[in-house]
PDB file of C-alpha atoms in Angstrom:
ATOM      1  CA  MET A   1     107.135 202.590  80.638  1.00 45.00           C
ATOM      2  CA  HIS A   2     107.305 203.815  84.271  1.00 45.00           C
ATOM      3  CA  VAL A   3     103.733 205.136  84.063  1.00 43.00           C
ATOM      4  CA  ARG A   4     102.522 201.686  82.883  1.00 44.00           C
ATOM      5  CA  ARG A   5     104.242 199.933  85.782  1.00 47.00           C
ATOM      6  CA  LEU A   6     102.883 202.461  88.280  1.00 43.00           C
ATOM      7  CA  THR A   7      99.363 202.225  86.844  1.00 45.00           C
ATOM      8  CA  GLY A   8      99.506 198.412  86.754  1.00 49.00           C
ATOM      9  CA  GLY A   9     100.763 198.279  90.336  1.00 49.00           C
ATOM     10  CA  LEU A  10      98.091 200.693  91.532  1.00 44.00           C
ATOM     11  CA  ALA A  11      95.385 198.664  89.780  1.00 46.00           C
ATOM     12  CA  ALA A  12      96.611 195.460  91.442  1.00 46.00           C
ATOM     13  CA  VAL A  13      96.540 197.089  94.880  1.00 43.00           C
ATOM     14  CA  CYS A  14      92.995 198.332  94.279  1.00 43.00           C
ATOM     15  CA  VAL A  15      91.768 194.912  93.178  1.00 40.00           C
ATOM     16  CA  VAL A  16      93.301 193.203  96.208  1.00 40.00           C
ATOM     17  CA  SER A  17      91.943 195.872  98.577  1.00 44.00           C
ATOM     18  CA  LEU A  18      88.446 195.696  97.130  1.00 38.00           C
ATOM     19  CA  SER A  19      88.389 191.907  97.306  1.00 42.00           C
ATOM     20  CA  LEU A  20      89.385 192.043 100.980  1.00 39.00           C
ATOM     21  CA  MET A  21      86.651 194.558 101.791  1.00 44.00           C
ATOM     22  CA  GLY A  22      84.000 192.880  99.696  1.00 46.00           C
ATOM     23  CA  GLY A  23      82.739 190.406 102.317  1.00 44.00           C
ATOM     24  CA  GLN A  24      82.665 186.641 102.110  1.00 44.00           C
ATOM     25  CA  ALA A  25      85.137 184.986  99.771  1.00 41.00           C
ATOM     26  CA  VAL A  26      83.742 182.778  97.054  1.00 42.00           C
ATOM     27  CA  ALA A  27      85.691 179.894  95.565  1.00 44.00           C
ATOM     28  CA  GLY A  28      86.545 180.370  91.924  1.00 45.00           C
ATOM     29  CA  PRO A  29      86.875 177.712  89.270  1.00 48.00           C
ATOM     30  CA  LEU A  30      89.680 175.207  89.675  1.00 45.00           C
ATOM     31  CA  ASP A  31      92.869 176.010  87.872  1.00 48.00           C
ATOM     32  CA  GLU A  32      93.838 173.297  85.370  1.00 46.00           C
ATOM     33  CA  ALA A  33      97.242 173.038  87.074  1.00 51.00           C
ATOM     34  CA  ASP A  34      95.468 171.962  90.295  1.00 49.00           C
ATOM     35  CA  THR A  35      93.545 169.167  88.592  1.00 47.00           C
ATOM     36  CA  PRO A  36      95.251 165.780  88.474  1.00 54.00           C
ATOM     37  CA  LEU A  37      96.027 164.700  84.932  1.00 58.00           C
ATOM     38  CA  ALA A  38      94.499 161.513  83.605  1.00 76.00           C
ATOM     39  CA  ALA A  39      96.910 158.854  82.456  1.00 86.00           C
ATOM     40  CA  ARG A  40      97.949 159.158  78.838  1.00 94.00           C
ATOM     41  CA  VAL A  41      96.638 156.019  77.142  1.00 96.00           C
ATOM     42  CA  LEU A  42      98.945 154.417  74.604  1.00 98.00           C
ATOM     43  CA  THR A  43      97.748 151.473  72.586  1.00 98.00           C
ATOM     44  CA  TYR A  44      99.909 148.627  71.399  1.00 98.00           C
ATOM     45  CA  ASP A  45      99.433 146.012  68.702  1.00 98.00           C
ATOM     46  CA  ALA A  46     101.091 142.738  69.647  1.00 98.00           C
ATOM     47  CA  GLY A  47      99.500 140.842  66.754  1.00 97.00           C
ATOM     48  CA  GLY A  48     102.916 140.309  65.155  1.00 97.00           C
ATOM     49  CA  SER A  49     104.666 139.254  68.365  1.00 98.00           C
ATOM     50  CA  ALA A  50     104.028 135.540  67.690  1.00 98.00           C
ATOM     51  CA  GLU A  51     105.044 133.335  70.627  1.00 98.00           C
ATOM     52  CA  PHE A  52     105.884 136.402  72.734  1.00 98.00           C
ATOM     53  CA  ARG A  53     102.310 137.733  72.965  1.00 98.00           C
ATOM     54  CA  SER A  54     101.849 136.869  76.651  1.00 98.00           C
ATOM     55  CA  ALA A  55     105.274 138.326  77.496  1.00 98.00           C
ATOM     56  CA  VAL A  56     104.336 141.583  75.725  1.00 98.00           C
ATOM     57  CA  ASP A  57     101.014 141.765  77.582  1.00 98.00           C
ATOM     58  CA  ARG A  58     102.815 141.123  80.881  1.00 98.00           C
ATOM     59  CA  GLY A  59     105.468 143.770  80.088  1.00 98.00           C
ATOM     60  CA  ALA A  60     102.695 146.308  79.432  1.00 98.00           C
ATOM     61  CA  ALA A  61     100.920 145.297  82.654  1.00 98.00           C
ATOM     62  CA  ILE A  62     104.157 145.827  84.606  1.00 98.00           C
ATOM     63  CA  TRP A  63     104.405 149.397  83.308  1.00 98.00           C
ATOM     64  CA  ASN A  64     100.733 149.950  84.170  1.00 98.00           C
ATOM     65  CA  GLU A  65     101.402 148.734  87.736  1.00 98.00           C
ATOM     66  CA  SER A  66     104.535 150.873  88.023  1.00 97.00           C
ATOM     67  CA  VAL A  67     103.508 154.343  86.765  1.00 96.00           C
ATOM     68  CA  ASP A  68     100.429 156.551  86.868  1.00 95.00           C
ATOM     69  CA  ALA A  69     101.041 159.040  84.038  1.00 95.00           C
ATOM     70  CA  VAL A  70     100.755 156.538  81.198  1.00 96.00           C
ATOM     71  CA  GLU A  71      98.689 153.424  80.563  1.00 97.00           C
ATOM     72  CA  LEU A  72      99.418 150.792  77.926  1.00 98.00           C
ATOM     73  CA  ARG A  73      96.376 149.047  76.444  1.00 98.00           C
ATOM     74  CA  PRO A  74      95.984 146.577  73.615  1.00 98.00           C
ATOM     75  CA  ALA A  75      94.659 148.301  70.500  1.00 97.00           C
ATOM     76  CA  GLY A  76      91.083 147.526  69.575  1.00 95.00           C
ATOM     77  CA  ALA A  77      90.114 145.889  66.305  1.00 92.00           C
ATOM     78  CA  GLY A  78      90.736 148.325  63.468  1.00 91.00           C
ATOM     79  CA  GLN A  79      92.397 150.850  65.779  1.00 95.00           C
ATOM     80  CA  ARG A  80      95.770 152.313  64.809  1.00 96.00           C
ATOM     81  CA  ALA A  81      98.198 151.517  67.641  1.00 98.00           C
ATOM     82  CA  ASN A  82     100.834 153.839  69.068  1.00 98.00           C
ATOM     83  CA  ILE A  83     103.206 150.898  69.455  1.00 98.00           C
ATOM     84  CA  ARG A  84     103.678 147.922  67.134  1.00 98.00           C
ATOM     85  CA  VAL A  85     105.331 144.844  68.614  1.00 98.00           C
ATOM     86  CA  LEU A  86     106.880 142.304  66.263  1.00 98.00           C
ATOM     87  CA  ALA A  87     108.865 139.107  66.668  1.00 98.00           C
ATOM     88  CA  ASP A  88     111.918 138.471  64.530  1.00 97.00           C
ATOM     89  CA  ASN A  89     115.114 136.432  64.534  1.00 98.00           C
ATOM     90  CA  GLY A  90     117.430 139.352  65.379  1.00 97.00           C
ATOM     91  CA  TRP A  91     118.368 141.050  68.626  1.00 97.00           C
ATOM     92  CA  PRO A  92     115.614 142.882  70.591  1.00 98.00           C
ATOM     93  CA  ARG A  93     115.341 146.573  69.729  1.00 98.00           C
ATOM     94  CA  ALA A  94     113.053 149.573  69.729  1.00 98.00           C
ATOM     95  CA  LEU A  95     112.543 152.204  67.063  1.00 98.00           C
ATOM     96  CA  PRO A  96     110.822 155.139  68.792  1.00 98.00           C
ATOM     97  CA  THR A  97     109.354 157.785  66.496  1.00 97.00           C
ATOM     98  CA  THR A  98     108.009 160.228  69.086  1.00 96.00           C
ATOM     99  CA  LEU A  99     107.482 159.795  72.808  1.00 97.00           C
ATOM    100  CA  GLY A 100     104.983 156.963  73.238  1.00 97.00           C
ATOM    101  CA  ASN A 101     105.104 155.858  69.599  1.00 98.00           C
ATOM    102  CA  GLY A 102     107.230 153.417  67.660  1.00 98.00           C
ATOM    103  CA  THR A 103     108.002 149.779  66.934  1.00 98.00           C
ATOM    104  CA  VAL A 104     109.404 147.132  69.265  1.00 98.00           C
ATOM    105  CA  TYR A 105     111.090 143.961  68.037  1.00 98.00           C
ATOM    106  CA  ILE A 106     111.247 140.994  70.395  1.00 97.00           C
ATOM    107  CA  GLY A 107     114.280 139.286  68.898  1.00 96.00           C
ATOM    108  CA  ARG A 108     114.628 135.551  69.172  1.00 98.00           C
ATOM    109  CA  GLN A 109     118.427 135.823  69.241  1.00 98.00           C
ATOM    110  CA  ALA A 110     118.370 137.074  72.855  1.00 98.00           C
ATOM    111  CA  VAL A 111     115.702 134.554  73.829  1.00 97.00           C
ATOM    112  CA  ASP A 112     117.802 131.738  72.319  1.00 97.00           C
ATOM    113  CA  GLN A 113     120.737 132.967  74.424  1.00 98.00           C
ATOM    114  CA  GLY A 114     118.618 132.656  77.577  1.00 98.00           C
ATOM    115  CA  TYR A 115     117.301 136.187  78.223  1.00 98.00           C
ATOM    116  CA  ASP A 116     113.887 136.446  79.876  1.00 98.00           C
ATOM    117  CA  THR A 117     111.044 137.338  77.485  1.00 98.00           C
ATOM    118  CA  ILE A 118     109.064 139.414  79.981  1.00 98.00           C
ATOM    119  CA  ARG A 119     112.160 141.450  80.918  1.00 98.00           C
ATOM    120  CA  ILE A 120     112.877 141.972  77.205  1.00 98.00           C
ATOM    121  CA  SER A 121     109.298 143.164  76.592  1.00 98.00           C
ATOM    122  CA  ALA A 122     109.244 145.554  79.559  1.00 98.00           C
ATOM    123  CA  HIS A 123     112.712 146.872  78.658  1.00 98.00           C
ATOM    124  CA  GLU A 124     111.836 147.563  75.023  1.00 98.00           C
ATOM    125  CA  LEU A 125     108.542 149.201  75.995  1.00 98.00           C
ATOM    126  CA  GLY A 126     110.640 151.360  78.342  1.00 98.00           C
ATOM    127  CA  HIS A 127     112.453 152.745  75.279  1.00 98.00           C
ATOM    128  CA  ILE A 128     109.118 153.740  73.728  1.00 98.00           C
ATOM    129  CA  LEU A 129     108.287 155.457  77.036  1.00 98.00           C
ATOM    130  CA  GLY A 130     111.442 157.548  76.632  1.00 97.00           C
ATOM    131  CA  LEU A 131     114.069 155.634  78.610  1.00 98.00           C
ATOM    132  CA  PRO A 132     117.608 155.056  77.310  1.00 97.00           C
ATOM    133  CA  ASP A 133     119.814 152.023  77.904  1.00 97.00           C
ATOM    134  CA  ARG A 134     121.839 152.209  81.115  1.00 96.00           C
ATOM    135  CA  LYS A 135     124.704 149.829  80.453  1.00 93.00           C
ATOM    136  CA  PRO A 136     126.437 148.367  82.243  1.00 95.00           C
ATOM    137  CA  GLY A 137     123.977 148.132  85.031  1.00 95.00           C
ATOM    138  CA  PRO A 138     122.647 145.918  87.787  1.00 97.00           C
ATOM    139  CA  CYS A 139     119.704 143.541  87.495  1.00 98.00           C
ATOM    140  CA  SER A 140     117.639 145.960  89.617  1.00 98.00           C
ATOM    141  CA  SER A 141     117.709 148.416  86.686  1.00 98.00           C
ATOM    142  CA  LEU A 142     115.324 147.324  83.938  1.00 98.00           C
ATOM    143  CA  MET A 143     117.105 149.545  81.448  1.00 98.00           C
ATOM    144  CA  SER A 144     120.447 147.835  82.100  1.00 97.00           C
ATOM    145  CA  GLY A 145     119.143 145.348  79.560  1.00 95.00           C
ATOM    146  CA  SER A 146     121.419 142.525  78.517  1.00 95.00           C
ATOM    147  CA  SER A 147     124.341 143.813  80.612  1.00 96.00           C
ATOM    148  CA  ALA A 148     122.642 142.320  83.708  1.00 96.00           C
ATOM    149  CA  GLY A 149     123.143 138.830  82.241  1.00 96.00           C
ATOM    150  CA  THR A 150     120.855 135.941  81.418  1.00 97.00           C
ATOM    151  CA  ALA A 151     120.288 135.062  85.087  1.00 98.00           C
ATOM    152  CA  CYS A 152     118.494 138.395  85.558  1.00 98.00           C
ATOM    153  CA  THR A 153     114.747 138.034  85.178  1.00 98.00           C
ATOM    154  CA  ASN A 154     113.682 141.301  86.886  1.00 98.00           C
ATOM    155  CA  PRO A 155     111.067 142.925  84.607  1.00 98.00           C
ATOM    156  CA  TYR A 156     110.327 145.898  86.906  1.00 98.00           C
ATOM    157  CA  PRO A 157     111.619 149.457  86.467  1.00 98.00           C
ATOM    158  CA  ASP A 158     113.523 150.880  89.424  1.00 98.00           C
ATOM    159  CA  THR A 159     112.501 154.052  91.256  1.00 97.00           C
ATOM    160  CA  ALA A 160     114.524 156.369  88.983  1.00 97.00           C
ATOM    161  CA  GLU A 161     113.137 154.740  85.816  1.00 97.00           C
ATOM    162  CA  LYS A 162     109.562 155.081  87.093  1.00 97.00           C
ATOM    163  CA  ALA A 163     110.164 158.739  87.967  1.00 96.00           C
ATOM    164  CA  GLU A 164     111.606 159.441  84.521  1.00 97.00           C
ATOM    165  CA  VAL A 165     108.560 157.953  82.766  1.00 97.00           C
ATOM    166  CA  GLU A 166     106.234 159.901  85.092  1.00 96.00           C
ATOM    167  CA  GLY A 167     108.143 163.060  84.136  1.00 95.00           C
ATOM    168  CA  ASN A 168     108.059 162.211  80.434  1.00 95.00           C
ATOM    169  CA  PHE A 169     104.283 161.878  80.447  1.00 93.00           C
ATOM    170  CA  GLY A 170     103.529 164.530  83.031  1.00 85.00           C
ATOM    171  CA  GLY A 171     102.309 166.996  80.416  1.00 53.00           C
ATOM    172  CA  ALA A 172     104.144 169.192  77.944  1.00 40.00           C
ATOM    173  CA  LEU A 173     106.664 166.647  76.727  1.00 41.00           C
ATOM    174  CA  VAL A 174     104.095 164.230  75.290  1.00 42.00           C
ATOM    175  CA  GLY A 175     104.548 163.867  71.540  1.00 44.00           C
ATOM    176  CA  ARG A 176     108.091 165.243  71.462  1.00 45.00           C
ATOM    177  CA  ALA A 177     110.604 163.664  69.156  1.00 45.00           C
ATOM    178  CA  PRO A 178     113.200 161.318  70.677  1.00 47.00           C
ATOM    179  CA  ALA A 179     116.592 162.705  71.531  1.00 43.00           C
ATOM    180  CA  ALA A 180     119.131 162.853  68.695  1.00 41.00           C
ATOM    181  CA  GLY A 181     120.692 159.467  68.130  1.00 42.00           C
ATOM    182  CA  ALA A 182     117.834 157.642  69.901  1.00 43.00           C
ATOM    183  CA  GLU A 183     115.940 156.607  66.796  1.00 42.00           C
ATOM    184  CA  LEU A 184     117.129 152.994  66.967  1.00 49.00           C
ATOM    185  CA  ILE A 185     117.825 151.417  70.301  1.00 55.00           C
ATOM    186  CA  VAL A 186     119.377 147.981  69.990  1.00 58.00           C
ATOM    187  CA  ASP A 187     119.822 146.054  73.201  1.00 61.00           C
TER     188      ASP A 187
END
C-alpha cells in the first residue's frame, strides 16, 4: 500500500515537472464541467385545459422568463408531453411523477372563489419543477398558493424559488423521483 502511494506520488511529480520543462503550454479540450449546460426542455400538453389554455401558456412563459436551467414548451403534434394540464371542477393540484413530469389540474373551484388563473398555472407548474407548497406565505412567494388570498395575483416565483428550480435542473437531479409524500400536491 505504501509503495503504491509512493510510486503514484513520484509519477505525479515527474509528470508535472516534465510538463513545466516541455516548452509552450497547449490548451487541452474543455472539461464538460466548464461548459454551460443547455436548458432542459420539458414539453407540456395543455389540450385538456379548456378555458385555461392561455393562463397555462402564460404560466409556462413566466417560468421561462424566470429560470435558465429549464424551458417549458408546448408539445408538438403527436409528441408525448412531460406535463399534462387538465381542467376540472375540483381544487387545483399537481401529481408529479418524477422531476419535470406529471399532471397538473387547473381546478375551477379555486377560480370560482376568485383565485387568479395565471398564478394557479404558474404555481402548479412549480410543483412539477420540484417546488413544495410554502403555506402560509406572502403574496411575493408563488408557492404560498392559496394562503396569500384571492387578492394576490402575483404569478412570479421569488428569488429562492427560482434558485431552487435552477438547482433542481442543474444536472444530476433531473429525472429523480419526488420526495416521499409529494406525489399529490393539492393547493
